[in-house]
Amino acid sequence: MHHTPLIAMIVAGLVIAFVMGSIAHRLKVSPIAGYLVAGVLVGPFTPGFVGDADLAGELAEIGVILLMFGVGLHFSLKDLLSVRKVAIPGAVGQITVATLMGMALAWSLGWNLLAGFVFGLALSVASTVVLLRALQGQNLVQTERGRIAVGWLIVEDLAMVLALVLLPALAGALNSAEGATLADVAAPIASTFFKVAGFVAVMLLIGRRLIPAVLQWVVDSGSRELFRLAVLAIALGVAFGAAFVFDVSFALGAFFAGMILGETPMSRQATEETLPLRDAFAVLFFVSVGMLFDPAVLIEQPLPLLATVAIIIVGKSVAAYAIVRALKHGGMTAITAAASLAQIGEFSFILATLGTSLNILPPEGRDLILAGAIISIFLNPFLFSWLVPGRQDPAAVAHDAPILQREHEGHVVLIGYGRVGRLIAADLKAAGQAFALIEDQSDVARQAEEAGIDVVRGNALDSDTLAAANIGAASRLLIAIPEGYEAGVIAKRVRELNQELQIIARAHSDAEVAHLRNLGVLEVVMGEREIATRMLALC
């Protein structure tokens, strides 16, 4: 075992993360909480196997790059601008209030000003993953209050990207020799701004043209394997280049690479092709963060931990509620924003890790952040369900103005708006056939809405999402997603709601065809077989 520390770390991290993530999922809690607990179990503060902390840190760095690449891929300036009047001032105000509360707690614990700033900043930003899960669970992503919450998080994410860039320079300036002049302090910060500006200029002037051109060439080659490799090479290569050439963070480089790629028509395919690797390294990132957590903080610092959790769950929520109400929005919108932000996640971990590596944040500060994250992530789904009504009842549906007209009957339900789904949707629309589209990726759903399609945003495995598409009154279900086994689970769930529905699904192999037919889906289209049939018919 000691001769293969890398393999041991990856295997132990993924296996235990799978077990703990599955338990968290069963408890209706974000799997992130389970991954963090897995890290605690393989960390140096608990008995049993202890992972290599140095290797875990290296794997975590790749996880940060791919996480930030994913944030960039899904960044939407249009979504942000649509709710800018509340999301921008709201997020800035809430970050300020939460940071000040964190600094006050740090001051009471005897930490210095910069440590308090990093601590407060880490408590101010919520997890996008946890937020989207909560909104999808209540079927609120496509509502105005859901869009406001997502836009709010986009502003928070952008603020944290800026913080990750400036924090090393700020630490170097404030930790400079005693008696340094204002110019000595300002010089490294100004230097960082110039480096960031240079990197942004290169990405906008050169990267914006070069990256799409490279990907288009790869697409034209017809190799799916090369496309997957090209996307990963762009994500990791731009991140490393940003750090090596411009001396800016990996996170900023990866974010810009994802943002530029997200503007291209290949963004959907890039997201699908890299998702498994991004998820795997994201899990290892959360495990590595959990390894740093000392559970003794629960016993040794109960009052500071209680204050930390209070800031996250109560302080941030009250601030968000007050800000939204001050901006003349309704009470339910304010409650949704408040409940959405009552947790912390991935950016908090990145900030905590960076703060301790720069010797800014004391280890006990990192432990308080991690403990607060685990507790808030665990409590958030229950808090959200308690405070925020979903859209299951007709009154709630009418209040939130769903896109699908509820009086539709005998309509078609289409699942997936990828390459096949787009063609089906276009033909159905041209034929004047009433249909509803179910799509769980917000950027893809937005494209469908812009094309004039009735869209229900959510996961087709969710009964509430199916009900929102009025599946009980539908005449046909077209499952256009490429995953045949997932299509089988959807078909099984749909049969519980509509026994007579005609289901047509898509498959890529004989095994998937057999699996779907065993589940009662008698009409299955396998692409390769249809191509062969059509080619022979043309002979």
Coordinates of C-alpha atoms in Angstrom, one line a residue:
M1 CA 0.0 0.0 0.0
H2 CA 2.8 2.5 0.9
H3 CA 4.3 2.0 -2.6
T4 CA 1.1 3.3 -4.3
P5 CA 0.0 6.3 -2.3
L6 CA -1.6 8.0 -5.3
I7 CA -3.8 4.9 -6.2
A8 CA -4.6 4.4 -2.5
M9 CA -5.7 8.0 -2.1
I10 CA -7.9 8.0 -5.2
V11 CA -9.4 4.6 -4.4
A12 CA -10.1 5.3 -0.7
G13 CA -11.4 8.8 -1.5
L14 CA -13.8 7.7 -4.2
V15 CA -15.0 4.6 -2.5
I16 CA -15.7 6.2 0.9
A17 CA -17.1 9.3 -0.8
F18 CA -19.5 7.0 -2.7
V19 CA -20.7 5.3 0.5
M20 CA -21.1 8.6 2.5
G21 CA -22.6 10.4 -0.5
S22 CA -25.2 7.6 -0.9
I23 CA -26.1 7.9 2.7
A24 CA -26.5 11.7 2.4
H25 CA -28.7 11.2 -0.7
R26 CA -30.9 8.8 1.2
L27 CA -31.3 11.5 3.9
K28 CA -32.3 14.0 1.3
V29 CA -29.1 16.0 1.9
S30 CA -26.7 17.3 -0.7
P31 CA -24.0 14.6 -1.4
I32 CA -21.4 17.4 -0.7
A33 CA -22.0 16.8 3.0
G34 CA -21.3 13.1 2.5
Y35 CA -18.1 13.8 0.6
L36 CA -16.8 16.1 3.4
V37 CA -17.5 13.4 6.0
A38 CA -15.6 10.9 3.8
G39 CA -12.7 13.3 3.9
V40 CA -12.9 13.4 7.7
L41 CA -12.8 9.6 7.8
V42 CA -9.6 9.3 5.7
G43 CA -8.0 12.3 7.3
P44 CA -5.3 12.4 10.0
F45 CA -7.7 13.2 12.8
T46 CA -9.7 10.0 12.8
P47 CA -8.6 6.4 13.2
G48 CA -8.0 4.0 10.3
F49 CA -6.7 4.7 6.9
V50 CA -5.0 8.1 6.5
G51 CA -4.7 9.5 3.0
D52 CA -1.6 11.3 1.8
A53 CA -2.3 15.0 2.5
D54 CA 0.1 16.3 -0.1
L55 CA -1.3 14.1 -2.9
A56 CA -4.8 15.1 -1.8
G57 CA -3.9 18.8 -2.2
E58 CA -2.6 18.2 -5.7
L59 CA -5.8 16.3 -6.7
A60 CA -7.8 19.1 -5.0
E61 CA -6.1 21.7 -7.2
I62 CA -7.2 19.8 -10.3
G63 CA -10.7 19.6 -8.8
V64 CA -10.7 23.4 -8.3
I65 CA -9.7 24.0 -11.9
L66 CA -12.5 21.7 -13.2
L67 CA -15.0 23.2 -10.8
M68 CA -14.2 26.7 -11.9
F69 CA -14.2 25.6 -15.6
G70 CA -17.8 24.3 -15.0
V71 CA -18.8 27.6 -13.3
G72 CA -17.5 29.4 -16.4
L73 CA -19.3 27.1 -18.8
H74 CA -22.6 27.8 -17.1
F75 CA -22.1 31.5 -16.6
S76 CA -24.8 33.5 -18.4
L77 CA -24.5 37.3 -18.7
K78 CA -28.0 37.3 -20.0
D79 CA -29.4 35.6 -16.9
L80 CA -27.5 38.0 -14.7
L81 CA -28.7 41.1 -16.6
S82 CA -32.3 40.0 -16.5
V83 CA -32.3 40.2 -12.6
R84 CA -29.5 42.7 -12.2
K85 CA -31.6 45.3 -10.3
V86 CA -31.9 43.0 -7.4
A87 CA -29.2 40.4 -7.8
I88 CA -26.2 42.8 -8.0
P89 CA -27.0 45.2 -5.1
G90 CA -28.5 42.3 -3.1
A91 CA -25.4 40.1 -3.4
V92 CA -23.0 42.9 -2.8
G93 CA -24.9 44.0 0.3
Q94 CA -25.3 40.5 1.7
I95 CA -21.6 39.8 1.2
T96 CA -20.7 43.0 3.0
V97 CA -23.0 42.2 5.9
A98 CA -21.9 38.6 6.3
T99 CA -18.2 39.5 6.0
L100 CA -18.6 42.1 8.7
M101 CA -20.4 39.6 11.0
G102 CA -17.6 37.1 10.4
M103 CA -14.9 39.8 11.1
A104 CA -16.7 40.6 14.4
L105 CA -16.6 37.0 15.4
A106 CA -12.9 36.7 14.4
W107 CA -12.1 39.9 16.4
S108 CA -13.8 38.4 19.5
L109 CA -11.6 35.3 19.1
G110 CA -8.4 37.5 18.9
W111 CA -7.6 37.1 15.2
N112 CA -6.1 39.9 13.1
L113 CA -8.0 42.0 10.6
L114 CA -7.0 40.0 7.5
A115 CA -7.9 36.7 9.1
G116 CA -11.3 38.1 10.0
F117 CA -11.8 39.3 6.5
V118 CA -11.1 35.9 4.9
F119 CA -13.2 34.2 7.5
G120 CA -16.1 36.5 6.9
L121 CA -15.8 36.3 3.2
A122 CA -15.9 32.5 3.3
L123 CA -19.1 32.6 5.3
S124 CA -20.7 35.1 2.9
V125 CA -20.9 32.9 -0.3
A126 CA -23.4 30.1 -0.8
S127 CA -22.9 26.9 -2.7
T128 CA -24.4 26.9 -6.3
V129 CA -24.7 23.1 -6.2
V130 CA -26.8 23.1 -3.0
L131 CA -28.9 26.1 -4.2
L132 CA -29.8 24.5 -7.6
R133 CA -30.7 21.3 -5.8
A134 CA -33.0 23.1 -3.5
L135 CA -34.7 25.1 -6.3
Q136 CA -35.1 22.0 -8.5
G137 CA -36.6 20.1 -5.5
Q138 CA -39.3 22.8 -5.2
N139 CA -39.6 23.2 -9.0
L140 CA -38.7 26.9 -8.7
V141 CA -35.8 27.2 -11.2
Q142 CA -37.9 28.7 -14.0
T143 CA -39.7 31.2 -11.7
E144 CA -38.8 34.8 -11.2
R145 CA -37.7 34.1 -7.6
G146 CA -35.6 31.2 -8.8
R147 CA -33.9 33.3 -11.4
I148 CA -33.2 36.0 -8.8
A149 CA -31.6 33.4 -6.5
V150 CA -29.4 32.0 -9.3
G151 CA -28.4 35.6 -10.5
W152 CA -27.5 36.4 -6.9
L153 CA -25.2 33.4 -6.8
I154 CA -23.6 34.4 -10.1
V155 CA -22.7 37.8 -8.6
E156 CA -21.3 36.0 -5.5
D157 CA -19.2 33.6 -7.6
L158 CA -17.8 36.6 -9.6
A159 CA -16.9 38.3 -6.3
M160 CA -15.1 35.2 -5.1
V161 CA -13.2 34.8 -8.3
L162 CA -11.9 38.4 -7.8
A163 CA -11.1 37.6 -4.1
L164 CA -9.1 34.5 -5.1
V165 CA -7.0 36.6 -7.5
L166 CA -6.4 39.5 -5.1
L167 CA -5.9 37.6 -1.8
P168 CA -2.3 36.5 -2.4
A169 CA -1.3 40.0 -3.3
L170 CA -3.2 41.5 -0.4
A171 CA -1.6 39.0 2.0
G172 CA 1.9 39.9 0.6
A173 CA 1.2 43.6 1.0
L174 CA -0.1 43.5 4.6
N175 CA 2.6 41.0 5.7
S176 CA 5.4 43.2 4.3
A177 CA 8.1 44.5 6.5
E178 CA 7.2 46.8 9.3
G179 CA 7.4 50.5 8.4
A180 CA 6.5 50.0 4.7
T181 CA 5.1 53.0 2.9
L182 CA 1.7 53.1 1.3
A183 CA 3.4 52.7 -2.1
D184 CA 5.0 49.5 -0.9
V185 CA 1.7 48.1 0.1
A186 CA -0.2 49.2 -3.0
A187 CA 2.5 48.0 -5.4
P188 CA 1.8 44.3 -5.3
I189 CA -2.0 44.9 -5.5
A190 CA -1.5 47.2 -8.5
S191 CA 0.8 44.6 -10.1
T192 CA -1.9 41.9 -9.7
F193 CA -4.5 44.1 -11.3
F194 CA -2.2 44.7 -14.3
K195 CA -1.5 41.0 -14.6
V196 CA -5.2 40.1 -14.5
A197 CA -6.0 42.8 -17.0
G198 CA -3.3 41.4 -19.3
F199 CA -4.7 37.9 -19.0
V200 CA -8.3 39.1 -19.6
A201 CA -7.1 41.0 -22.7
V202 CA -5.3 38.0 -24.1
M203 CA -8.3 35.8 -23.5
L204 CA -10.8 38.2 -25.1
L205 CA -8.7 39.2 -28.1
I206 CA -6.9 35.9 -28.8
G207 CA -8.6 33.1 -26.8
R208 CA -12.1 34.1 -27.9
R209 CA -11.1 33.4 -31.5
L210 CA -8.5 30.6 -31.0
I211 CA -10.5 28.3 -28.6
P212 CA -13.6 28.1 -30.8
A213 CA -11.5 27.6 -33.9
V214 CA -9.5 24.7 -32.3
L215 CA -12.7 23.1 -31.1
Q216 CA -14.4 23.5 -34.5
W217 CA -11.4 21.8 -36.1
V218 CA -11.7 18.9 -33.7
V219 CA -15.4 18.6 -34.3
D220 CA -14.8 18.5 -38.0
S221 CA -12.4 15.6 -37.4
G222 CA -15.3 13.5 -36.2
S223 CA -13.4 12.1 -33.2
R224 CA -15.4 12.2 -30.0
E225 CA -12.3 11.1 -28.0
L226 CA -10.3 14.0 -29.5
F227 CA -13.1 16.5 -28.6
R228 CA -13.1 15.3 -25.0
L229 CA -9.4 15.6 -24.8
A230 CA -9.4 19.0 -26.4
V231 CA -11.9 20.4 -23.9
L232 CA -9.8 19.1 -20.9
A233 CA -6.6 20.3 -22.5
I234 CA -8.2 23.8 -22.9
A235 CA -9.4 23.8 -19.3
L236 CA -6.2 22.6 -17.7
G237 CA -3.9 24.4 -20.2
V238 CA -5.4 27.8 -19.9
A239 CA -5.5 27.5 -16.1
F240 CA -1.8 26.5 -16.0
G241 CA -0.9 29.2 -18.6
A242 CA -2.6 31.8 -16.6
A243 CA -0.6 30.9 -13.5
F244 CA 2.7 30.4 -15.3
V245 CA 2.7 33.4 -17.7
F246 CA 0.5 36.0 -15.9
D247 CA 1.0 34.8 -12.3
V248 CA -2.7 34.7 -11.6
S249 CA -4.7 31.9 -10.0
F250 CA -5.6 28.6 -11.7
A251 CA -9.2 29.4 -10.8
L252 CA -9.4 32.6 -12.8
G253 CA -7.8 30.9 -15.9
A254 CA -10.2 28.0 -15.7
F255 CA -13.2 30.3 -15.2
F256 CA -12.3 32.3 -18.3
A257 CA -11.7 29.2 -20.4
G258 CA -15.1 27.9 -19.4
M259 CA -16.8 31.2 -20.0
I260 CA -15.4 31.6 -23.5
L261 CA -16.2 28.0 -24.4
G262 CA -19.7 28.5 -23.0
E263 CA -20.4 31.1 -25.7
T264 CA -19.8 28.6 -28.5
P265 CA -22.4 26.2 -30.0
M266 CA -20.2 23.3 -28.6
S267 CA -20.8 24.2 -25.0
R268 CA -23.5 21.6 -24.5
Q269 CA -21.3 18.8 -25.9
A270 CA -18.3 20.1 -23.9
T271 CA -20.4 20.0 -20.7
E272 CA -21.6 16.4 -21.4
E273 CA -18.2 15.1 -22.4
T274 CA -16.3 16.4 -19.4
L275 CA -18.9 16.0 -16.8
P276 CA -17.8 12.5 -15.5
L277 CA -14.2 13.7 -15.0
R278 CA -15.3 17.0 -13.5
D279 CA -17.5 15.2 -11.0
A280 CA -14.8 12.8 -10.0
F281 CA -12.2 15.4 -9.3
A282 CA -14.8 17.6 -7.6
V283 CA -15.5 14.7 -5.3
L284 CA -11.8 14.4 -4.6
F285 CA -11.7 18.2 -3.9
F286 CA -14.4 17.9 -1.3
V287 CA -12.7 14.8 0.2
S288 CA -9.4 16.7 0.5
V289 CA -11.1 19.6 2.2
G290 CA -12.7 17.2 4.7
M291 CA -9.3 15.7 5.4
L292 CA -8.3 19.1 6.8
F293 CA -11.1 19.2 9.3
D294 CA -10.4 18.4 13.0
P295 CA -13.6 17.1 14.6
A296 CA -12.2 18.2 18.0
V297 CA -13.5 21.7 17.2
L298 CA -17.0 20.5 18.0
I299 CA -15.9 19.9 21.6
E300 CA -13.1 22.5 22.0
Q301 CA -14.9 25.5 20.4
P302 CA -18.7 24.9 20.8
L303 CA -19.6 28.6 21.2
P304 CA -17.6 29.9 18.2
L305 CA -19.0 27.1 16.1
L306 CA -22.6 28.0 17.2
A307 CA -21.9 31.6 16.3
T308 CA -20.5 30.6 12.9
V309 CA -23.6 28.5 12.1
A310 CA -25.8 31.4 13.3
I311 CA -24.1 33.8 10.9
I312 CA -24.5 31.3 8.0
I313 CA -28.1 30.3 8.7
V314 CA -29.6 33.3 10.5
G315 CA -27.4 36.3 9.8
K316 CA -27.1 35.9 6.1
S317 CA -30.8 35.0 5.7
V318 CA -32.0 38.0 7.7
A319 CA -29.7 40.3 5.7
A320 CA -30.9 38.8 2.3
Y321 CA -34.5 39.1 3.3
A322 CA -34.2 42.7 4.4
I323 CA -32.3 43.7 1.2
V324 CA -34.8 42.0 -1.1
R325 CA -37.7 43.7 0.7
A326 CA -35.9 47.0 0.6
L327 CA -35.6 46.6 -3.2
K328 CA -39.5 46.5 -3.3
H329 CA -39.8 42.8 -4.0
G330 CA -42.5 40.5 -2.5
G331 CA -42.2 38.5 0.7
M332 CA -42.0 35.1 -1.0
T333 CA -39.2 36.3 -3.2
A334 CA -37.3 37.5 -0.1
I335 CA -37.9 34.3 1.7
T336 CA -36.7 32.2 -1.2
A337 CA -33.5 34.3 -1.5
A338 CA -33.0 34.1 2.3
A339 CA -33.4 30.3 2.5
S340 CA -31.3 29.8 -0.6
L341 CA -28.3 31.5 0.9
A342 CA -28.5 29.8 4.3
Q343 CA -25.5 27.6 3.6
I344 CA -21.9 27.7 2.4
G345 CA -20.0 25.4 0.0
E346 CA -17.3 25.1 -2.6
F347 CA -16.0 28.6 -2.7
S348 CA -15.9 28.7 1.0
F349 CA -13.6 25.7 1.0
I350 CA -11.4 27.2 -1.7
L351 CA -11.0 30.4 0.3
A352 CA -10.4 28.6 3.6
T353 CA -7.7 26.4 2.0
L354 CA -6.1 29.4 0.3
G355 CA -6.2 31.4 3.5
T356 CA -4.4 28.7 5.6
S357 CA -1.8 28.1 2.8
L358 CA -1.0 31.8 2.9
N359 CA -0.8 31.8 6.7
I360 CA -3.6 34.3 6.9
L361 CA -6.4 32.2 8.4
P362 CA -5.6 30.1 11.5
P363 CA -6.4 26.4 11.4
E364 CA -9.2 26.8 13.9
G365 CA -10.8 29.3 11.4
R366 CA -10.7 26.7 8.7
D367 CA -12.2 24.1 11.0
L368 CA -15.1 26.4 11.9
I369 CA -15.8 27.1 8.2
L370 CA -15.8 23.3 7.4
A371 CA -18.0 22.5 10.4
G372 CA -20.3 25.3 9.6
A373 CA -20.5 24.1 6.0
I374 CA -21.3 20.5 6.9
I375 CA -24.0 21.6 9.4
S376 CA -25.6 24.2 7.0
I377 CA -25.6 21.9 4.0
F378 CA -27.3 19.2 6.2
L379 CA -30.0 21.6 7.5
N380 CA -30.6 23.6 4.3
P381 CA -33.0 21.2 2.5
F382 CA -35.2 21.0 5.6
L383 CA -35.1 24.8 6.1
F384 CA -35.9 25.4 2.4
S385 CA -38.8 22.9 2.4
W386 CA -40.2 24.5 5.6
L387 CA -40.0 28.1 4.5
V388 CA -40.4 28.0 0.7
P389 CA -43.6 26.4 -0.8
G390 CA -43.0 24.6 -4.1
R391 CA -45.3 24.6 -7.2
Q392 CA -47.2 21.3 -6.6
D393 CA -50.6 22.9 -6.1
P394 CA -52.6 24.8 -8.8
A395 CA -52.5 28.0 -6.8
A396 CA -48.8 28.0 -6.5
V397 CA -48.5 27.1 -10.2
A398 CA -50.7 30.0 -11.2
H399 CA -48.8 32.4 -8.9
D400 CA -45.4 31.6 -10.4
A401 CA -46.7 31.7 -14.0
P402 CA -45.4 28.4 -15.4
I403 CA -44.5 28.3 -19.0
L404 CA -46.6 25.2 -19.8
Q405 CA -50.3 25.8 -20.3
R406 CA -52.1 23.5 -17.8
E407 CA -55.1 23.0 -20.1
H408 CA -53.0 21.1 -22.7
E409 CA -54.3 17.5 -23.2
G410 CA -53.2 14.9 -25.7
H411 CA -49.9 16.8 -26.1
V412 CA -46.4 15.3 -26.5
V413 CA -43.8 15.5 -23.8
L414 CA -40.2 15.6 -25.0
I415 CA -37.3 15.0 -22.7
G416 CA -33.9 16.4 -23.7
Y417 CA -32.9 19.3 -26.0
G418 CA -29.6 17.9 -27.3
R419 CA -28.8 17.2 -30.9
V420 CA -31.7 14.8 -31.4
G421 CA -34.1 16.7 -29.1
R422 CA -33.6 19.9 -31.1
L423 CA -34.5 18.2 -34.4
I424 CA -37.6 16.6 -32.8
A425 CA -38.7 19.9 -31.3
A426 CA -38.3 21.7 -34.6
D427 CA -40.4 19.2 -36.5
L428 CA -43.1 19.1 -33.8
K429 CA -43.3 22.9 -33.8
A430 CA -43.5 23.0 -37.6
A431 CA -46.3 20.5 -37.6
G432 CA -48.3 22.5 -35.1
Q433 CA -48.2 19.7 -32.5
A434 CA -48.6 20.9 -28.9
F435 CA -45.7 19.7 -26.8
A436 CA -43.8 20.4 -23.6
L437 CA -40.0 20.0 -23.3
I438 CA -38.4 18.8 -20.0
E439 CA -34.8 20.0 -19.7
D440 CA -32.6 20.2 -16.5
Q441 CA -29.7 22.4 -17.8
S442 CA -30.6 26.0 -17.4
D443 CA -28.5 27.3 -20.3
V444 CA -30.0 24.7 -22.7
A445 CA -33.5 25.4 -21.4
R446 CA -33.0 29.1 -22.0
Q447 CA -32.1 28.4 -25.6
A448 CA -35.3 26.4 -26.0
E449 CA -37.4 29.2 -24.5
E450 CA -35.8 31.6 -26.9
A451 CA -37.0 29.3 -29.7
G452 CA -40.5 29.7 -28.5
I453 CA -40.8 26.2 -26.9
D454 CA -42.8 25.5 -23.7
V455 CA -40.1 24.4 -21.2
V456 CA -40.4 22.7 -17.8
R457 CA -37.0 23.1 -16.1
G458 CA -36.2 20.1 -13.9
N459 CA -35.1 16.5 -13.8
A460 CA -37.4 14.1 -15.6
L461 CA -36.8 11.6 -12.8
D462 CA -38.7 14.0 -10.5
S463 CA -42.4 13.3 -10.2
D464 CA -43.1 17.0 -9.7
T465 CA -41.3 17.9 -12.9
L466 CA -43.4 15.3 -14.8
A467 CA -46.5 16.6 -13.2
A468 CA -45.6 20.2 -14.3
A469 CA -45.4 18.8 -17.9
N470 CA -49.0 17.5 -17.4
I471 CA -47.7 13.9 -18.1
G472 CA -51.0 12.4 -17.0
A473 CA -52.9 14.0 -19.9
A474 CA -50.1 13.5 -22.5
S475 CA -50.6 11.2 -25.5
R476 CA -46.9 10.4 -26.2
L477 CA -43.5 10.6 -24.4
L478 CA -40.4 11.0 -26.5
I479 CA -37.2 10.4 -24.5
A480 CA -34.4 12.0 -26.6
I481 CA -31.6 11.8 -24.1
P482 CA -28.6 9.6 -25.1
E483 CA -28.4 7.6 -21.9
G484 CA -30.5 4.4 -22.5
Y485 CA -30.4 3.2 -18.9
E486 CA -31.5 6.6 -17.5
A487 CA -34.3 6.6 -20.0
G488 CA -35.4 3.3 -18.6
V489 CA -35.7 4.8 -15.1
I490 CA -37.6 7.7 -16.5
A491 CA -40.0 5.3 -18.3
K492 CA -40.6 3.4 -15.1
R493 CA -41.4 6.5 -13.2
V494 CA -43.7 7.8 -16.0
R495 CA -45.7 4.5 -16.0
E496 CA -46.6 5.2 -12.4
L497 CA -48.3 8.4 -13.5
N498 CA -49.8 7.4 -16.9
Q499 CA -50.3 3.7 -17.6
E500 CA -51.6 4.2 -21.2
L501 CA -48.9 6.6 -22.4
Q502 CA -47.1 5.7 -25.6
I503 CA -43.3 5.9 -24.9
I504 CA -40.7 6.2 -27.6
A505 CA -37.0 6.1 -26.4
R506 CA -33.5 6.3 -27.8
A507 CA -30.7 3.8 -27.4
H508 CA -27.1 3.3 -28.5
S509 CA -26.7 -0.5 -28.1
D510 CA -28.5 -3.8 -28.2
A511 CA -28.2 -4.1 -24.4
E512 CA -29.9 -0.7 -23.9
V513 CA -32.7 -1.8 -26.4
A514 CA -33.2 -5.0 -24.4
H515 CA -33.2 -3.1 -21.1
L516 CA -35.8 -0.7 -22.3
R517 CA -38.1 -3.3 -23.8
N518 CA -37.9 -5.3 -20.5
L519 CA -39.3 -2.2 -18.8
G520 CA -42.2 -2.1 -21.2
V521 CA -40.8 0.5 -23.7
L522 CA -41.7 -1.3 -26.9
E523 CA -40.7 1.4 -29.3
V524 CA -37.0 2.0 -29.1
V525 CA -34.9 3.7 -31.8
M526 CA -31.2 2.7 -32.0
G527 CA -29.3 5.2 -34.1
E528 CA -26.9 2.9 -35.7
R529 CA -29.6 0.5 -36.8
E530 CA -31.7 3.3 -38.3
I531 CA -28.7 4.6 -40.2
A532 CA -28.0 1.2 -41.6
T533 CA -31.7 0.7 -42.6
R534 CA -31.8 4.1 -44.3
M535 CA -28.5 3.6 -46.2
L536 CA -29.7 0.2 -47.5
A537 CA -33.1 1.7 -48.5
L538 CA -31.2 4.3 -50.6
C539 CA -29.2 1.6 -52.5

